[in-house]
Coordinates of C-alpha atoms in Angstrom, one line a residue:
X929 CA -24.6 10.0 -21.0
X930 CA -24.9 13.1 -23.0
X931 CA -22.5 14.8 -25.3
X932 CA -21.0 18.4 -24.8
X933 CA -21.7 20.8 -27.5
X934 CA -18.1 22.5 -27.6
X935 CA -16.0 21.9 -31.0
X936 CA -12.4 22.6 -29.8
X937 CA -9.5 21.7 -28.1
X938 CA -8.0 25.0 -27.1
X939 CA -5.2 23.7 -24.3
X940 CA -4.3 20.0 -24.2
X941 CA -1.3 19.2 -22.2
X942 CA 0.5 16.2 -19.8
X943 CA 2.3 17.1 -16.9
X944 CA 3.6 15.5 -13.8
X945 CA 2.6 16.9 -10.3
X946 CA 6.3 17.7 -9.1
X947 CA 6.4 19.9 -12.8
X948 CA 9.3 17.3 -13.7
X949 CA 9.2 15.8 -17.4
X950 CA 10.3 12.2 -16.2
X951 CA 9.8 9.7 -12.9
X952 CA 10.0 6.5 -12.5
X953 CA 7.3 4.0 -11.3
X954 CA 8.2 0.3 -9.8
X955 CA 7.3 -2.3 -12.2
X956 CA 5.6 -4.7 -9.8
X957 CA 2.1 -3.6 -11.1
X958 CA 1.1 -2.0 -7.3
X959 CA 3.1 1.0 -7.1
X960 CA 1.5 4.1 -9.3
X961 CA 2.5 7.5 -10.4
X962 CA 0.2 10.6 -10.5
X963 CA 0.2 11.7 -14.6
X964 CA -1.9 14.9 -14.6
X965 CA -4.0 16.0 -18.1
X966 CA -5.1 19.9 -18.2
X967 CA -7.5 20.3 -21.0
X968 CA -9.7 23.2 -21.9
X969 CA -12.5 22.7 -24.5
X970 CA -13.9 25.6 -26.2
X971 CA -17.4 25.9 -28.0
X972 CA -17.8 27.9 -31.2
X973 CA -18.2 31.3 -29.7
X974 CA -14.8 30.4 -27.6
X975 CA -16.5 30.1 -24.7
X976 CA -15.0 26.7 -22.2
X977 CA -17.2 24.3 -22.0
X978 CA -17.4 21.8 -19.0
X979 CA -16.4 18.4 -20.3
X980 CA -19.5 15.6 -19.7
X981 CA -19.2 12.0 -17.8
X982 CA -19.2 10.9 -21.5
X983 CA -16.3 13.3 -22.5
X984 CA -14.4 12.2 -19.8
X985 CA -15.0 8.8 -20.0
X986 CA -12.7 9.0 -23.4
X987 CA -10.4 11.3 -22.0
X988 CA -7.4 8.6 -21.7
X989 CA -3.8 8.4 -21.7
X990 CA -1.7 7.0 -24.5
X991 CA 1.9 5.9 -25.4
X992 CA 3.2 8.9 -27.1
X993 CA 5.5 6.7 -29.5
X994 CA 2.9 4.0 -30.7
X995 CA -0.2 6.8 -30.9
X996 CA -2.1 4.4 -28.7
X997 CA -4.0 3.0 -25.5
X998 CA -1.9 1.3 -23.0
X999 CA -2.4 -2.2 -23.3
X1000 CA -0.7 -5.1 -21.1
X1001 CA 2.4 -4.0 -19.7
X1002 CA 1.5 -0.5 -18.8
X1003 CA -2.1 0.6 -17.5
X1004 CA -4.1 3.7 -15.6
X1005 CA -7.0 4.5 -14.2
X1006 CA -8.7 7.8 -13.2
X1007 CA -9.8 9.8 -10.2
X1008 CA -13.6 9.9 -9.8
X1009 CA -13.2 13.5 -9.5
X1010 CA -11.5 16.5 -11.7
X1011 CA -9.5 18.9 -9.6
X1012 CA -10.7 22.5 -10.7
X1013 CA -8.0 24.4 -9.4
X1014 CA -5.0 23.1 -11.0
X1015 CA -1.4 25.0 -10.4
X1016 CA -1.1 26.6 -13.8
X1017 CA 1.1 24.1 -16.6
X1018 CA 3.9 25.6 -18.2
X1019 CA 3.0 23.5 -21.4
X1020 CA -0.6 24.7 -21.9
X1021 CA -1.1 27.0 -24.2
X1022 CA -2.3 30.3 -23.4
X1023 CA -6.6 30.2 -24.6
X1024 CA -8.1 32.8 -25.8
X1025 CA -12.3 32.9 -24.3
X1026 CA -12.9 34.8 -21.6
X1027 CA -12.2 32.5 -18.6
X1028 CA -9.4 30.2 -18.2
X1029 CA -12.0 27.1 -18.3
X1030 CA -8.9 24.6 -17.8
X1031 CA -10.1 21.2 -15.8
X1032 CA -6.9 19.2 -14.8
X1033 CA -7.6 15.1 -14.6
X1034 CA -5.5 13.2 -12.6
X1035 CA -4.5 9.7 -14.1
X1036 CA -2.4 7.0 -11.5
X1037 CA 0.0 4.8 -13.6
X1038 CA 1.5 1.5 -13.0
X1039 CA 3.4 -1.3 -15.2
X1040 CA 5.0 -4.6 -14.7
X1041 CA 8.0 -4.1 -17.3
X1042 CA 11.2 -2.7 -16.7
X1043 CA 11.4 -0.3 -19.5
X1044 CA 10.5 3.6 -20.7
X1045 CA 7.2 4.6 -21.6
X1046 CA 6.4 8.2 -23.4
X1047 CA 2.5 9.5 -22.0
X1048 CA 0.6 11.6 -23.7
X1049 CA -3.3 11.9 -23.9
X1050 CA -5.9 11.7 -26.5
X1051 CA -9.5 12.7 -26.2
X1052 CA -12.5 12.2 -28.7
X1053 CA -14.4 15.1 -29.7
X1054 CA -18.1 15.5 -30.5
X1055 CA -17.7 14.9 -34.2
X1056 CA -16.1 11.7 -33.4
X1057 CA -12.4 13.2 -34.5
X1058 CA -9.7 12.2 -32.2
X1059 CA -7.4 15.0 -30.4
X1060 CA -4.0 14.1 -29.3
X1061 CA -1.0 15.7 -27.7
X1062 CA 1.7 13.8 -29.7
X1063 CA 2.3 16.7 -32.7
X1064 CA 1.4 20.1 -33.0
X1065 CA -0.1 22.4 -31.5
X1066 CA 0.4 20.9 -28.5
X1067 CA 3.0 18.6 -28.6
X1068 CA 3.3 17.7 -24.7
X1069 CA 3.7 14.0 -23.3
X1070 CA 5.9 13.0 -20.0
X1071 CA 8.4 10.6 -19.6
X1072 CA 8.1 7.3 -17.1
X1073 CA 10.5 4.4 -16.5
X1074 CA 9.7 1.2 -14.9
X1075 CA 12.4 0.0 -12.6
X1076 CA 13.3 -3.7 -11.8
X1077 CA 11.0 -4.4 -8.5
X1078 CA 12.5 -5.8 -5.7
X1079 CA 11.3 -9.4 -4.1
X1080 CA 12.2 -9.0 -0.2
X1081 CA 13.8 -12.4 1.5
X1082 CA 14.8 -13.0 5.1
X1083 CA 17.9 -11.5 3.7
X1084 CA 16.3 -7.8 3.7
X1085 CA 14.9 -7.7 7.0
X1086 CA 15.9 -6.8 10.4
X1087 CA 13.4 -8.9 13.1
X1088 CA 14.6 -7.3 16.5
X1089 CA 14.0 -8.8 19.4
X1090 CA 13.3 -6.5 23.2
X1091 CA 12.4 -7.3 26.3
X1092 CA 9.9 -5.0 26.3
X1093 CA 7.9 -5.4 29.7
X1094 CA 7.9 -7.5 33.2
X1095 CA 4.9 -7.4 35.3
X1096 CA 4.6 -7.2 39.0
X1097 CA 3.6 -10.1 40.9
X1098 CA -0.7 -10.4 40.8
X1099 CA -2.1 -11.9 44.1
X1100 CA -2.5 -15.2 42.9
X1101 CA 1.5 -15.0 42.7
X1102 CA 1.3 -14.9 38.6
X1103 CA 3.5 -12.8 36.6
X1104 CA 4.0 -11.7 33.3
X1105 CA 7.1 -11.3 30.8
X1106 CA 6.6 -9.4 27.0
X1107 CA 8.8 -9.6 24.5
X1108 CA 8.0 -7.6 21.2
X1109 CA 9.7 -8.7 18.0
X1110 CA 10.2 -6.1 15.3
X1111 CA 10.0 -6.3 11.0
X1112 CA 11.5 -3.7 9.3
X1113 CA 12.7 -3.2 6.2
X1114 CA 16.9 -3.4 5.7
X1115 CA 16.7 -0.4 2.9
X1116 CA 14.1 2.0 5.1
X1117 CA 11.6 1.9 3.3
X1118 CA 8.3 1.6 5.8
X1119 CA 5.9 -1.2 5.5
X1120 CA 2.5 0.5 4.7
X1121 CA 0.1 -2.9 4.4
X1122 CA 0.4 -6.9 5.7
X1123 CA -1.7 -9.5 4.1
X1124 CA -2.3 -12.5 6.7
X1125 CA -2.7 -15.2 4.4
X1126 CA -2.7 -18.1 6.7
X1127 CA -2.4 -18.9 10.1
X1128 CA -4.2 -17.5 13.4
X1129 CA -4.7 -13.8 14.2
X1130 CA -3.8 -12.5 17.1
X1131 CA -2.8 -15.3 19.0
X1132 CA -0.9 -17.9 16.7
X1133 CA 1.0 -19.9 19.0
X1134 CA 0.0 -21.3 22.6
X1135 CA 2.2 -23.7 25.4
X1136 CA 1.1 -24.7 28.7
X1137 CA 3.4 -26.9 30.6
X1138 CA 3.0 -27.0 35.0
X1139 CA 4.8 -23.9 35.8
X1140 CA 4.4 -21.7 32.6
X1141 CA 2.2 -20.4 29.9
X1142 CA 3.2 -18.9 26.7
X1143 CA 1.3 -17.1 24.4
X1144 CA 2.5 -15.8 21.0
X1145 CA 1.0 -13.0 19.4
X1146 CA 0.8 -11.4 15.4
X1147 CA -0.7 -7.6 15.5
X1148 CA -2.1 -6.2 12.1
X1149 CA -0.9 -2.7 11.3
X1150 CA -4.1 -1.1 12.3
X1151 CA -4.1 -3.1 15.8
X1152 CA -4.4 -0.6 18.8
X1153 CA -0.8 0.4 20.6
X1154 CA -2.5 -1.0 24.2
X1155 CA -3.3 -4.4 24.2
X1156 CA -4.7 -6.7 27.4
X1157 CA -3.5 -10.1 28.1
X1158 CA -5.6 -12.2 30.3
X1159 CA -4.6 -15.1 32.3
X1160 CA -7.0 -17.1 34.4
X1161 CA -4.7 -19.2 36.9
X1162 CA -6.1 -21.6 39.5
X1163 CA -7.8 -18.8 41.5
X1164 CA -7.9 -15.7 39.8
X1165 CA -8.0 -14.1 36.2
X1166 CA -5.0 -12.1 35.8
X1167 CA -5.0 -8.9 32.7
X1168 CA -2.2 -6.8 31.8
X1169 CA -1.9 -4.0 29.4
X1170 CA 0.6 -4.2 27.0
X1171 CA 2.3 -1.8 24.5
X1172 CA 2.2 -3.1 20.5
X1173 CA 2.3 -1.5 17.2
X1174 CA 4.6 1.4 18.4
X1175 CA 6.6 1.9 15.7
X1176 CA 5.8 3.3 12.9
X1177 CA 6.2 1.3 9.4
X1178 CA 6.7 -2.3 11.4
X1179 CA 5.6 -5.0 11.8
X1180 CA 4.8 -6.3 15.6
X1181 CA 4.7 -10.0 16.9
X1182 CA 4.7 -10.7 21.2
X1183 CA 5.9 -13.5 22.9
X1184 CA 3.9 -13.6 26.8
X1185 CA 5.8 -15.9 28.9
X1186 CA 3.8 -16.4 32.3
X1187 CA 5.2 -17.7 34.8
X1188 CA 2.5 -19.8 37.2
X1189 CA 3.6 -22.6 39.7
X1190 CA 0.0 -24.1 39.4
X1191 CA -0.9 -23.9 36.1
X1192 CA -4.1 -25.3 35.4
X1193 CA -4.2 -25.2 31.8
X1194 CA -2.7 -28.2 29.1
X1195 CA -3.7 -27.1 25.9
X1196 CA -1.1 -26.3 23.7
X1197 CA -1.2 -25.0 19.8
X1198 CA 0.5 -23.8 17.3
X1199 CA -1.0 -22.1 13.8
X1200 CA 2.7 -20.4 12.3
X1201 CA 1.0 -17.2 10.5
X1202 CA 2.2 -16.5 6.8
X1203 CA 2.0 -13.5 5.4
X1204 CA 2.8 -10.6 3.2
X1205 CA 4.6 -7.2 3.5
X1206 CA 4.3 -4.4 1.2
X1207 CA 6.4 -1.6 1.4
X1208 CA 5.5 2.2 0.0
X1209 CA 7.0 1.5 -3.2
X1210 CA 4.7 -1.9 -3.8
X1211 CA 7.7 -4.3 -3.2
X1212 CA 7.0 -7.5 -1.5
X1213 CA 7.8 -10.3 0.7
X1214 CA 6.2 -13.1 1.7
X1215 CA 7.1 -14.8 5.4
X1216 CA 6.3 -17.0 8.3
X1217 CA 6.6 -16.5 11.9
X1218 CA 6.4 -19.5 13.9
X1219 CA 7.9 -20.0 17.7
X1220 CA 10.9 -21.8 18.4
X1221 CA 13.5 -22.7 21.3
X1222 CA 10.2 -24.8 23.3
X1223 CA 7.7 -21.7 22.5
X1224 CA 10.1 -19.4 23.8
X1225 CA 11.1 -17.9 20.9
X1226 CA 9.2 -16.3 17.9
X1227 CA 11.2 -17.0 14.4
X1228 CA 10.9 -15.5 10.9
X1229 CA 11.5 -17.7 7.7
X1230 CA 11.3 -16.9 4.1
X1231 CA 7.5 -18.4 2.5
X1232 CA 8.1 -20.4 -0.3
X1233 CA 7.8 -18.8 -3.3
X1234 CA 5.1 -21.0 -5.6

């Protein structure tokens, strides 16, 4: 990777994209903050200079109080790509070549701890000098707190139950009843990702007994809203289209109860699916649903925690 031949730092500033001087990030070490860096290098004629892979590759943010690299309880990473266009910083300081020449770097911030942090940036120039924003002349750094994260239980979760669906009678004389169960979060905050750690997906749970069948259902998030269930009775197989995954920021599980007076089938199962929940903030919560009340029934317990 080649070096730039410019020899200045003519704007150097940190600024947050809602042009605030503080936020606040969750310290569970998923949630991130967008920290934005405008810098505008200059070559000895005061023309801006584009900065190289290599100069960006030690363009990094630093703890404003300690004159250093995050390391352990605080880190970033960068966007592949500078944005070009940047809405113009109040901190930067006005340049003086003939175009504005400013690139703005976007940097996404996450920590574990519970405490403040002070961000500024640093950069290394061409002569191997270092360039920071922690004293003059550009004295610019933002403000980020890490706030206690929160560890969601059965305790912070609704898991609504509806009788969502009854079908008609098929020729064979078979018929259908769907009930959806519901997660959502207690606070409001959506659910944006599920990790299925173990179990069975979609169909987790199955009970045949003479006169019934009951099938028990998890959906992942990115599952389709219409679903078929197919039954195949004595004499016929039997579908039905269903309705999952209609709510935004939830979670769905379906209990089929079918009711057939000849049921053919005997085999019977049951694989209780754990998993995890992860809300937009990067909280967590881990959980298993598993039926209950003779398959009848879906249930939601706390995991436990290892």
């Amino acid at each position: 990777m080649s070096r730039s031949t410019w020899s200045k730092v003519e704007e150097f500033a940190v600024r947050l994209p809602s042009g605030e001087s503080s936020t606040t990030v969750t310290a569970n070490g998923n949630q991130q903050v967008e920290v934005i860096v405008d810098i505008k290098v200059v070559d000895a004629n005061g023309y801006p200079v584009q900065l190289t892979e290599f100069d960006i590759n030690h363009l990094n943010l630093i703890d404003s109080n300690k004159s250093d690299r995050f390391v352990y309880d605080w880190s970033f990473r960068k966007s592949a790509k500078p944005n070009n266009n940047p809405v113009s910083p109040a901190t930067a300081v006005s340049g003086a070549g003939p175009l504005s020449g400013v690139q703005s770097f976007s940097f996404w911030v996450s920590t574990v701890v519970a405490e403040p942090v002070s961000i500024g940036a640093s950069i290394l120039m061409p002569d191997e000098s270092l360039v920071t924003t922690i004293t003059d002349p550009f004295s610019s750094h933002v403000s980020c707190r890490g706030t206690a994260p929160i560890s969601y239980t059965v305790a912070d979760v609704n898991f609504v139950y509806e009788n969502t669906s009854n079908s008609k009678p098929f020729a064979d004389g078979v018929t259908m009843d769907q009930d959806n169960y519901y997660l959502t979060l207690k606070n409001g905050n959506p659910i944006v990702s599920v990790e299925w750690n173990y179990g069975v997906l979609n169909m987790f749970a199955l009970y045949n007994e003479p006169i019934r069948c009951v099938q028990q259902f998890a959906w992942p998030l990115d599952s389709a809203e219409k679903q078929t269930i197919t039954y195949q009775s004595a004499t016929a197989t039997d579908s039905y289209e269903i309705k999952v995954n209609n709510r935004a920021g939830t979670v769905c599980f379906t209990r089929m109860s079918i009711k057939d007076t000849a049921n053919p089938s005997v085999e019977t199962f049951e694989y209780p699916v754990t998993f995890r929940i992860i809300d937009d903030q990067g909280n967590y919560g881990d959980f298993t649903a598993s039926s209950s009340g003779d398959f009848n029934n879906i249930k939601l317990s706390d995991y436990p925690q290892s």
